[in-house]
């Protein structure tokens, strides 16, 4: 049975609440995750039936050197009929405690504890499955490293999610698979000798320039929780991410439909250019598009012209196009998981008989069933994210 959680007002203001989730301590002491939920005052429009994501709960996970502050994204999901939740992982944002190494883990599997604690608080915990009403579905949504983490989690936990939405997931190293193969043994050796050794900082602050209202962007957020040049990268953490990339390259078998949103192009340069205001300046999007097809038997890839690395921090017209893409995709993806009248839930994901989800729908990944081996409070602001 779910352990009751204590909800209190969140830094994002009206409609947002947060709950601290206690996790097992580590060598740095107390460890917590923080779950944020959006519950605004009800409106008449909320009571009308027919919302694409009604009877659905969304769990959002942020990227590297980031935390949740995307209020516009929360309102979008609420308007679709979903209950929206977001998770600040251990040692990020609301969950960061004094003396901790920001964002540090030495395995992405460590986040299983954070995710399970959040799902339990939402009523989707593993122990709740026999008692949960069959019509209550779960959508996982992750940005960048959060997208990688949730993809790996969904692959290891079949039957939990009805759909997965990925916002520029970090599925491959920026130097391509060949570069990953060369660098991985060197980084792994470094991690074994000194796990928390700081790697050279290659973040020149251009991404912050493209999104922060203090520079050329549109968004307000806490620069302590999301620094201009990101958190220091440590050897063991980078080894964990590269291991995740290698697992994706061999092919996952997520048993739910997957939507991947990406920019139409990348601009990876060591100097500033205005092209960075309407392209992904963090990832090689072509490589990510290819890797996305390895996640599940049924994958939709949507490329959005003018999108930033965090698609939902792009200019207004691009964001509106992204929201339309998600809403259109939802109607097809969730129809397969809706319970049949008077009977048990229908099949989900790639097991369900259905047509294409949208014009950009593609099929990739291994065949079904084949599983490869091997902080103090601070003012929040408008919706953002990094890797």
CSV table of C-alpha atoms in Angstrom, one decimal:
chain,number,residue,atom,x,y,z
A,1,UNK,CA,0.0,0.0,0.0
A,2,UNK,CA,1.3,3.5,-0.8
A,3,UNK,CA,2.9,5.4,2.0
A,4,UNK,CA,1.1,8.7,2.6
A,5,UNK,CA,3.1,11.7,1.5
A,6,UNK,CA,3.0,15.2,2.9
A,7,UNK,CA,2.2,17.8,0.2
A,8,UNK,CA,3.2,21.5,0.7
A,9,UNK,CA,3.2,24.6,-1.5
A,10,UNK,CA,5.9,24.6,-4.2
A,11,UNK,CA,8.2,27.4,-5.3
A,12,UNK,CA,6.3,27.5,-8.7
A,13,UNK,CA,3.3,29.1,-7.0
A,14,UNK,CA,-0.5,28.6,-7.3
A,15,UNK,CA,-1.5,25.1,-8.3
A,16,UNK,CA,1.9,23.5,-7.7
A,17,UNK,CA,2.7,21.4,-4.6
A,18,UNK,CA,5.8,19.3,-3.7
A,19,UNK,CA,6.5,16.3,-1.5
A,20,UNK,CA,9.9,15.1,-0.3
A,21,UNK,CA,10.5,11.4,-0.9
A,22,UNK,CA,13.0,9.8,1.5
A,23,UNK,CA,15.5,7.5,-0.1
A,24,UNK,CA,18.3,5.3,1.2
A,25,UNK,CA,21.3,7.4,2.4
A,26,UNK,CA,24.6,7.1,0.7
A,27,UNK,CA,28.2,8.1,1.5
A,28,UNK,CA,27.3,11.8,1.3
A,29,UNK,CA,24.5,11.4,3.9
A,30,UNK,CA,20.7,12.0,3.5
A,31,UNK,CA,19.3,11.4,0.1
A,32,UNK,CA,15.8,12.5,-1.1
A,33,UNK,CA,13.9,13.0,-4.3
A,34,UNK,CA,11.1,15.6,-4.7
A,35,UNK,CA,7.8,15.0,-6.4
A,36,UNK,CA,6.0,18.1,-7.8
A,37,UNK,CA,2.3,17.9,-8.8
A,38,UNK,CA,0.0,20.4,-10.6
A,39,UNK,CA,-3.5,20.6,-9.2
A,40,UNK,CA,-5.1,24.0,-10.1
A,41,UNK,CA,-8.6,25.0,-9.2
A,42,UNK,CA,-11.0,23.1,-11.4
A,43,UNK,CA,-12.7,24.8,-14.4
A,44,UNK,CA,-15.8,23.8,-16.3
A,45,UNK,CA,-13.7,22.8,-19.2
A,46,UNK,CA,-11.9,20.3,-17.0
A,47,UNK,CA,-15.2,18.5,-16.4
A,48,UNK,CA,-16.1,17.9,-20.0
A,49,UNK,CA,-15.4,14.3,-21.2
A,50,UNK,CA,-13.3,13.4,-24.2
A,51,UNK,CA,-9.9,14.8,-23.2
A,52,UNK,CA,-7.1,12.7,-25.0
A,53,UNK,CA,-5.3,11.9,-21.7
A,54,UNK,CA,-8.2,11.5,-19.3
A,55,UNK,CA,-7.7,8.8,-16.7
A,56,UNK,CA,-3.9,9.2,-17.2
A,57,UNK,CA,-1.0,10.3,-14.9
A,58,UNK,CA,2.2,11.8,-16.3
A,59,UNK,CA,5.6,11.6,-14.6
A,60,UNK,CA,8.2,14.0,-16.0
A,61,UNK,CA,11.9,13.6,-15.4
A,62,UNK,CA,14.4,16.4,-16.1
A,63,UNK,CA,17.8,16.3,-17.7
A,64,UNK,CA,21.4,16.9,-16.6
A,65,UNK,CA,22.1,20.0,-14.5
A,66,UNK,CA,18.4,20.8,-14.4
A,67,UNK,CA,15.2,20.7,-12.3
A,68,UNK,CA,11.5,21.0,-13.0
A,69,UNK,CA,10.1,24.5,-13.7
A,70,UNK,CA,8.2,24.0,-16.9
A,71,UNK,CA,4.8,25.4,-15.8
A,72,UNK,CA,3.5,25.7,-19.3
A,73,UNK,CA,4.2,22.0,-19.9
A,74,UNK,CA,2.3,21.1,-16.7
A,75,UNK,CA,-0.7,23.2,-17.9
A,76,UNK,CA,-0.6,21.5,-21.3
A,77,UNK,CA,-0.9,18.0,-19.8
A,78,UNK,CA,-3.7,19.3,-17.4
A,79,UNK,CA,-5.6,20.6,-20.4
A,80,UNK,CA,-5.3,17.1,-22.0
A,81,UNK,CA,-7.0,15.6,-19.0
A,82,UNK,CA,-4.0,14.2,-17.3
A,83,UNK,CA,-2.8,14.5,-13.7
A,84,UNK,CA,0.7,15.9,-14.0
A,85,UNK,CA,3.7,15.1,-11.8
A,86,UNK,CA,7.4,16.0,-12.1
A,87,UNK,CA,10.4,14.5,-10.3
A,88,UNK,CA,13.5,16.3,-9.2
A,89,UNK,CA,15.9,13.4,-8.9
A,90,UNK,CA,18.3,13.0,-6.0
A,91,UNK,CA,20.9,15.8,-5.8
A,92,UNK,CA,19.1,18.0,-8.3
A,93,UNK,CA,17.0,21.1,-7.7
A,94,UNK,CA,14.7,20.8,-4.8
A,95,UNK,CA,16.4,17.5,-3.8
A,96,UNK,CA,20.0,18.9,-3.6
A,97,UNK,CA,21.3,19.0,0.0
A,98,UNK,CA,24.4,20.8,1.3
A,99,UNK,CA,27.6,18.9,0.9
A,100,UNK,CA,26.3,16.7,-1.9
A,101,UNK,CA,27.9,16.4,-5.3
A,102,UNK,CA,25.2,17.8,-7.7
A,103,UNK,CA,23.7,15.3,-10.0
A,104,UNK,CA,26.2,12.5,-9.1
A,105,UNK,CA,25.4,8.8,-9.5
A,106,UNK,CA,27.6,6.0,-10.8
A,107,UNK,CA,24.8,4.1,-12.4
A,108,UNK,CA,21.6,5.2,-14.1
A,109,UNK,CA,19.9,2.2,-12.4
A,110,UNK,CA,20.3,4.1,-9.1
A,111,UNK,CA,17.4,6.2,-10.2
A,112,UNK,CA,15.1,3.1,-10.0
A,113,UNK,CA,14.6,4.0,-6.3
A,114,UNK,CA,13.7,7.6,-7.1
A,115,UNK,CA,11.3,6.6,-9.9
A,116,UNK,CA,9.6,3.9,-7.8
A,117,UNK,CA,9.2,6.3,-4.8
A,118,UNK,CA,7.5,8.8,-7.1
A,119,UNK,CA,5.2,6.1,-8.7
A,120,UNK,CA,4.2,4.9,-5.3
A,121,UNK,CA,3.3,8.4,-4.2
A,122,UNK,CA,1.2,8.7,-7.5
A,123,UNK,CA,-0.6,5.4,-6.9
A,124,UNK,CA,1.4,3.6,-9.6
A,125,UNK,CA,3.8,1.7,-7.3
A,126,UNK,CA,4.7,-1.9,-8.0
A,127,UNK,CA,2.8,-3.1,-4.9
A,128,UNK,CA,-0.3,-1.1,-6.0
A,129,UNK,CA,-0.8,-2.9,-9.3
A,130,UNK,CA,-3.2,-5.5,-8.1
A,131,UNK,CA,-5.4,-2.8,-6.5
A,132,UNK,CA,-5.1,0.0,-9.0
A,133,UNK,CA,-8.2,0.6,-11.2
A,134,UNK,CA,-7.3,-0.7,-14.7
A,135,UNK,CA,-8.3,2.6,-16.4
A,136,UNK,CA,-5.6,4.6,-14.6
A,137,UNK,CA,-2.7,4.7,-17.1
A,138,UNK,CA,0.8,6.0,-16.8
A,139,UNK,CA,2.8,8.2,-19.3
A,140,UNK,CA,6.5,8.6,-18.8
A,141,UNK,CA,8.0,11.8,-20.1
A,142,UNK,CA,11.8,12.6,-20.0
A,143,UNK,CA,14.1,15.3,-21.3
A,144,UNK,CA,17.7,14.6,-22.4
A,145,UNK,CA,19.4,12.5,-19.7
A,146,UNK,CA,16.0,12.0,-18.1
A,147,UNK,CA,14.8,10.6,-21.4
A,148,UNK,CA,17.7,8.1,-21.5
A,149,UNK,CA,17.0,7.1,-17.9
A,150,UNK,CA,13.3,6.6,-18.4
A,151,UNK,CA,13.9,4.6,-21.6
A,152,UNK,CA,16.2,2.2,-19.8
A,153,UNK,CA,13.7,2.0,-16.9
A,154,UNK,CA,10.7,1.3,-19.1
A,155,UNK,CA,12.7,-1.5,-20.9
A,156,UNK,CA,13.5,-3.1,-17.5
A,157,UNK,CA,10.0,-2.7,-16.2
A,158,UNK,CA,7.5,-4.0,-18.8
A,159,UNK,CA,3.8,-3.5,-18.2
A,160,UNK,CA,4.2,-0.3,-16.2
A,161,UNK,CA,3.8,2.5,-18.7
A,162,UNK,CA,1.1,3.0,-21.3
A,163,UNK,CA,3.2,5.4,-23.4
A,164,UNK,CA,6.6,7.1,-23.3
A,165,UNK,CA,7.2,10.7,-24.5
A,166,UNK,CA,10.8,11.8,-25.0
A,167,UNK,CA,12.0,15.4,-25.4
A,168,UNK,CA,15.4,15.3,-27.1
A,169,UNK,CA,16.6,12.2,-25.2
A,170,UNK,CA,20.3,11.8,-24.9
A,171,UNK,CA,20.5,8.4,-26.5
A,172,UNK,CA,24.0,8.6,-28.1
A,173,UNK,CA,27.3,10.3,-27.4
A,174,UNK,CA,27.9,13.5,-29.3
A,175,UNK,CA,31.0,12.0,-30.9
A,176,UNK,CA,28.9,9.2,-32.4
A,177,UNK,CA,29.2,5.5,-31.6
A,178,UNK,CA,32.8,5.3,-32.8
A,179,UNK,CA,33.8,8.1,-30.5
A,180,UNK,CA,32.0,6.4,-27.6
A,181,UNK,CA,33.8,3.2,-28.3
A,182,UNK,CA,37.2,4.9,-28.1
A,183,UNK,CA,36.5,7.1,-25.1
A,184,UNK,CA,34.6,4.7,-22.9
A,185,UNK,CA,37.6,2.5,-21.8
A,186,UNK,CA,39.6,5.7,-20.9
A,187,UNK,CA,36.7,7.2,-18.9
A,188,UNK,CA,36.0,3.9,-17.2
A,189,UNK,CA,39.6,3.6,-16.1
A,190,UNK,CA,39.5,7.2,-14.8
A,191,UNK,CA,36.3,6.4,-12.9
A,192,UNK,CA,37.8,3.4,-11.2
A,193,UNK,CA,40.8,5.4,-10.0
A,194,UNK,CA,38.8,8.5,-9.0
A,195,UNK,CA,35.0,8.3,-9.4
A,196,UNK,CA,34.4,11.9,-8.6
A,197,UNK,CA,37.3,13.3,-10.7
A,198,UNK,CA,36.0,16.4,-12.6
A,199,UNK,CA,36.2,16.1,-16.4
A,200,UNK,CA,37.0,19.1,-18.6
A,201,UNK,CA,34.0,21.5,-18.8
A,202,UNK,CA,32.9,21.8,-22.4
A,203,UNK,CA,29.8,23.8,-21.6
A,204,UNK,CA,30.5,27.4,-22.7
A,205,UNK,CA,27.2,28.7,-21.5
A,206,UNK,CA,25.6,29.0,-25.0
A,207,UNK,CA,22.6,26.9,-24.1
A,208,UNK,CA,21.8,29.1,-21.1
A,209,UNK,CA,22.2,32.1,-23.4
A,210,UNK,CA,19.6,30.7,-25.7
A,211,UNK,CA,17.0,30.0,-23.0
A,212,UNK,CA,17.5,32.4,-20.1
A,213,UNK,CA,15.5,35.6,-20.0
A,214,UNK,CA,18.6,37.3,-18.5
A,215,UNK,CA,20.3,36.8,-21.9
A,216,UNK,CA,18.7,35.9,-25.3
A,217,UNK,CA,16.0,33.5,-24.1
A,218,UNK,CA,12.5,33.7,-22.7
A,219,UNK,CA,12.6,31.8,-19.4
A,220,UNK,CA,13.0,32.6,-15.8
A,221,UNK,CA,14.5,29.9,-13.5
A,222,UNK,CA,16.9,29.4,-10.6
A,223,UNK,CA,20.5,29.7,-11.8
A,224,UNK,CA,21.7,28.0,-8.6
A,225,UNK,CA,19.7,24.9,-9.5
A,226,UNK,CA,20.5,25.2,-13.2
A,227,UNK,CA,23.9,26.9,-13.5
A,228,UNK,CA,25.0,28.9,-16.5
A,229,UNK,CA,27.7,26.4,-17.4
A,230,UNK,CA,26.1,23.3,-15.8
A,231,UNK,CA,27.3,21.2,-13.0
A,232,UNK,CA,30.8,19.7,-13.1
A,233,UNK,CA,30.9,16.4,-14.9
A,234,UNK,CA,32.5,13.5,-13.0
A,235,UNK,CA,34.1,10.4,-14.4
A,236,UNK,CA,31.9,7.8,-12.8
A,237,UNK,CA,28.7,9.7,-13.9
A,238,UNK,CA,29.9,9.9,-17.5
A,239,UNK,CA,30.8,6.2,-17.4
A,240,UNK,CA,27.2,5.5,-16.3
A,241,UNK,CA,25.8,7.6,-19.2
A,242,UNK,CA,28.0,6.0,-21.8
A,243,UNK,CA,26.9,2.5,-20.5
A,244,UNK,CA,23.3,3.7,-21.1
A,245,UNK,CA,24.2,4.7,-24.6
A,246,UNK,CA,25.7,1.3,-25.2
A,247,UNK,CA,22.5,-0.4,-24.0
A,248,UNK,CA,20.4,1.7,-26.3
A,249,UNK,CA,22.7,0.9,-29.2
A,250,UNK,CA,22.0,-2.9,-28.8
A,251,UNK,CA,18.3,-2.3,-28.9
A,252,UNK,CA,15.6,-2.0,-26.2
A,253,UNK,CA,12.1,-3.5,-26.2
A,254,UNK,CA,9.9,-1.0,-24.5
A,255,UNK,CA,6.4,-2.4,-24.6
A,256,UNK,CA,4.6,0.9,-25.1
A,257,UNK,CA,4.4,3.4,-28.0
A,258,UNK,CA,7.2,5.9,-27.9
A,259,UNK,CA,7.1,9.5,-29.2
A,260,UNK,CA,10.5,11.2,-29.7
A,261,UNK,CA,10.5,15.0,-30.2
A,262,UNK,CA,13.7,16.5,-31.7
A,263,UNK,CA,14.9,19.7,-33.4
A,264,UNK,CA,15.3,19.6,-37.1
A,265,UNK,CA,19.0,20.3,-36.9
A,266,UNK,CA,22.0,20.7,-34.6
A,267,UNK,CA,24.5,23.6,-34.2
A,268,UNK,CA,27.5,22.3,-32.3
A,269,UNK,CA,30.2,25.0,-32.4
A,270,UNK,CA,32.8,26.4,-30.0
A,271,UNK,CA,31.6,30.0,-30.7
A,272,UNK,CA,28.3,31.8,-30.5
A,273,UNK,CA,26.0,32.1,-33.6
A,274,UNK,CA,22.4,33.2,-33.8
A,275,UNK,CA,21.6,29.8,-35.3
A,276,UNK,CA,21.8,28.5,-31.7
A,277,UNK,CA,18.5,30.3,-31.0
A,278,UNK,CA,16.6,27.8,-33.2
A,279,UNK,CA,18.5,24.5,-33.2
A,280,UNK,CA,19.8,21.9,-30.8
A,281,UNK,CA,23.2,23.0,-29.5
A,282,UNK,CA,23.7,20.0,-27.2
A,283,UNK,CA,23.1,16.8,-29.2
A,284,UNK,CA,23.6,15.5,-32.7
A,285,UNK,CA,19.9,15.2,-33.5
A,286,UNK,CA,20.4,12.9,-36.5
A,287,UNK,CA,22.1,10.4,-34.4
A,288,UNK,CA,19.4,10.6,-31.8
A,289,UNK,CA,16.7,10.1,-34.4
A,290,UNK,CA,18.4,6.9,-35.5
A,291,UNK,CA,18.9,5.6,-32.0
A,292,UNK,CA,15.3,6.4,-31.1
A,293,UNK,CA,14.2,3.6,-33.5
A,294,UNK,CA,16.1,1.1,-31.3
A,295,UNK,CA,13.8,1.8,-28.3
A,296,UNK,CA,10.7,-0.1,-29.1
A,297,UNK,CA,8.9,-1.9,-31.9
A,298,UNK,CA,6.6,1.2,-32.4
A,299,UNK,CA,8.3,4.6,-32.4
A,300,UNK,CA,7.2,8.0,-33.7
A,301,UNK,CA,9.9,10.5,-34.4
A,302,UNK,CA,8.8,14.2,-34.8
A,303,UNK,CA,11.4,16.7,-36.1
A,304,UNK,CA,10.5,20.3,-35.4
A,305,UNK,CA,12.1,23.1,-37.4
A,306,UNK,CA,13.4,25.9,-35.1
A,307,UNK,CA,13.4,23.8,-31.9
A,308,UNK,CA,15.9,24.1,-29.1
A,309,UNK,CA,17.5,21.2,-27.2
A,310,UNK,CA,14.5,21.4,-24.8
A,311,UNK,CA,11.8,21.5,-27.4
A,312,UNK,CA,9.3,23.1,-24.9
A,313,UNK,CA,11.7,26.0,-24.3
A,314,UNK,CA,11.7,27.0,-28.0
A,315,UNK,CA,10.0,30.1,-29.5
A,316,UNK,CA,6.2,30.2,-29.1
A,317,UNK,CA,5.3,29.0,-32.6
A,318,UNK,CA,7.6,25.9,-32.3
A,319,UNK,CA,6.2,25.1,-28.8
A,320,UNK,CA,2.7,25.3,-30.2
A,321,UNK,CA,3.7,22.9,-33.0
A,322,UNK,CA,5.2,20.5,-30.5
A,323,UNK,CA,2.1,20.5,-28.3
A,324,UNK,CA,-0.1,19.8,-31.3
A,325,UNK,CA,2.2,16.9,-32.2
A,326,UNK,CA,1.9,15.4,-28.7
A,327,UNK,CA,-1.9,15.9,-28.6
A,328,UNK,CA,-2.4,14.3,-32.0
A,329,UNK,CA,-0.1,11.4,-31.1
A,330,UNK,CA,-1.9,10.8,-27.8
A,331,UNK,CA,-5.2,10.0,-29.4
A,332,UNK,CA,-3.7,7.1,-31.2
A,333,UNK,CA,-1.3,5.9,-28.6
A,334,UNK,CA,-3.7,5.9,-25.7
A,335,UNK,CA,-6.6,4.4,-27.6
A,336,UNK,CA,-4.7,1.1,-27.6
A,337,UNK,CA,-4.5,1.1,-23.8
A,338,UNK,CA,-8.0,2.2,-23.0
A,339,UNK,CA,-10.1,-0.6,-21.3
A,340,UNK,CA,-12.7,-2.3,-23.3
A,341,UNK,CA,-16.3,-1.7,-22.1
A,342,UNK,CA,-17.4,-4.5,-19.8
A,343,UNK,CA,-14.1,-6.3,-20.1
A,344,UNK,CA,-10.4,-6.2,-19.1
A,345,UNK,CA,-8.0,-3.6,-20.4
A,346,UNK,CA,-7.0,-4.0,-24.1
A,347,UNK,CA,-3.5,-4.8,-25.1
A,348,UNK,CA,-1.0,-1.9,-24.9
A,349,UNK,CA,1.9,-0.6,-26.9
A,350,UNK,CA,3.3,-2.8,-29.8
A,351,UNK,CA,0.9,-5.7,-28.8
A,352,UNK,CA,-2.2,-3.6,-29.7
A,353,UNK,CA,-3.6,-3.7,-33.2
A,354,UNK,CA,-3.8,-0.2,-34.6
A,355,UNK,CA,-2.8,1.9,-37.5
A,356,UNK,CA,0.0,4.5,-37.7
A,357,UNK,CA,0.0,7.0,-34.9
A,358,UNK,CA,0.8,10.0,-37.2
A,359,UNK,CA,2.4,10.9,-40.4
A,360,UNK,CA,5.8,10.9,-38.8
A,361,UNK,CA,5.4,7.4,-37.3
A,362,UNK,CA,8.2,4.9,-37.9
A,363,UNK,CA,8.8,1.4,-36.7
A,364,UNK,CA,12.1,0.3,-35.4
A,365,UNK,CA,13.8,-1.6,-32.6
A,366,UNK,CA,13.9,-5.4,-31.9
A,367,UNK,CA,10.8,-7.5,-32.5
A,368,UNK,CA,8.3,-7.7,-29.7
A,369,UNK,CA,9.4,-10.0,-26.9
A,370,UNK,CA,13.1,-9.9,-27.8
A,371,UNK,CA,15.0,-8.4,-24.9
A,372,UNK,CA,18.7,-7.8,-25.3
A,373,UNK,CA,21.2,-8.8,-22.7
A,374,UNK,CA,23.2,-7.3,-21.3
A,375,UNK,CA,18.3,23.0,-1.4
A,376,UNK,CA,16.9,25.7,0.1
A,377,UNK,CA,13.7,27.0,-1.5
A,378,UNK,CA,14.2,29.3,-4.4
A,379,UNK,CA,11.8,31.2,-6.6
A,380,UNK,CA,10.6,29.2,-9.6
A,381,UNK,CA,9.7,30.6,-12.9
A,382,UNK,CA,8.4,29.9,-16.3
A,383,UNK,CA,9.1,26.5,-17.9
A,384,UNK,CA,13.6,24.7,-19.1
A,385,UNK,CA,16.2,22.1,-19.2
A,386,UNK,CA,19.6,20.8,-20.2
A,387,UNK,CA,21.1,17.5,-21.0
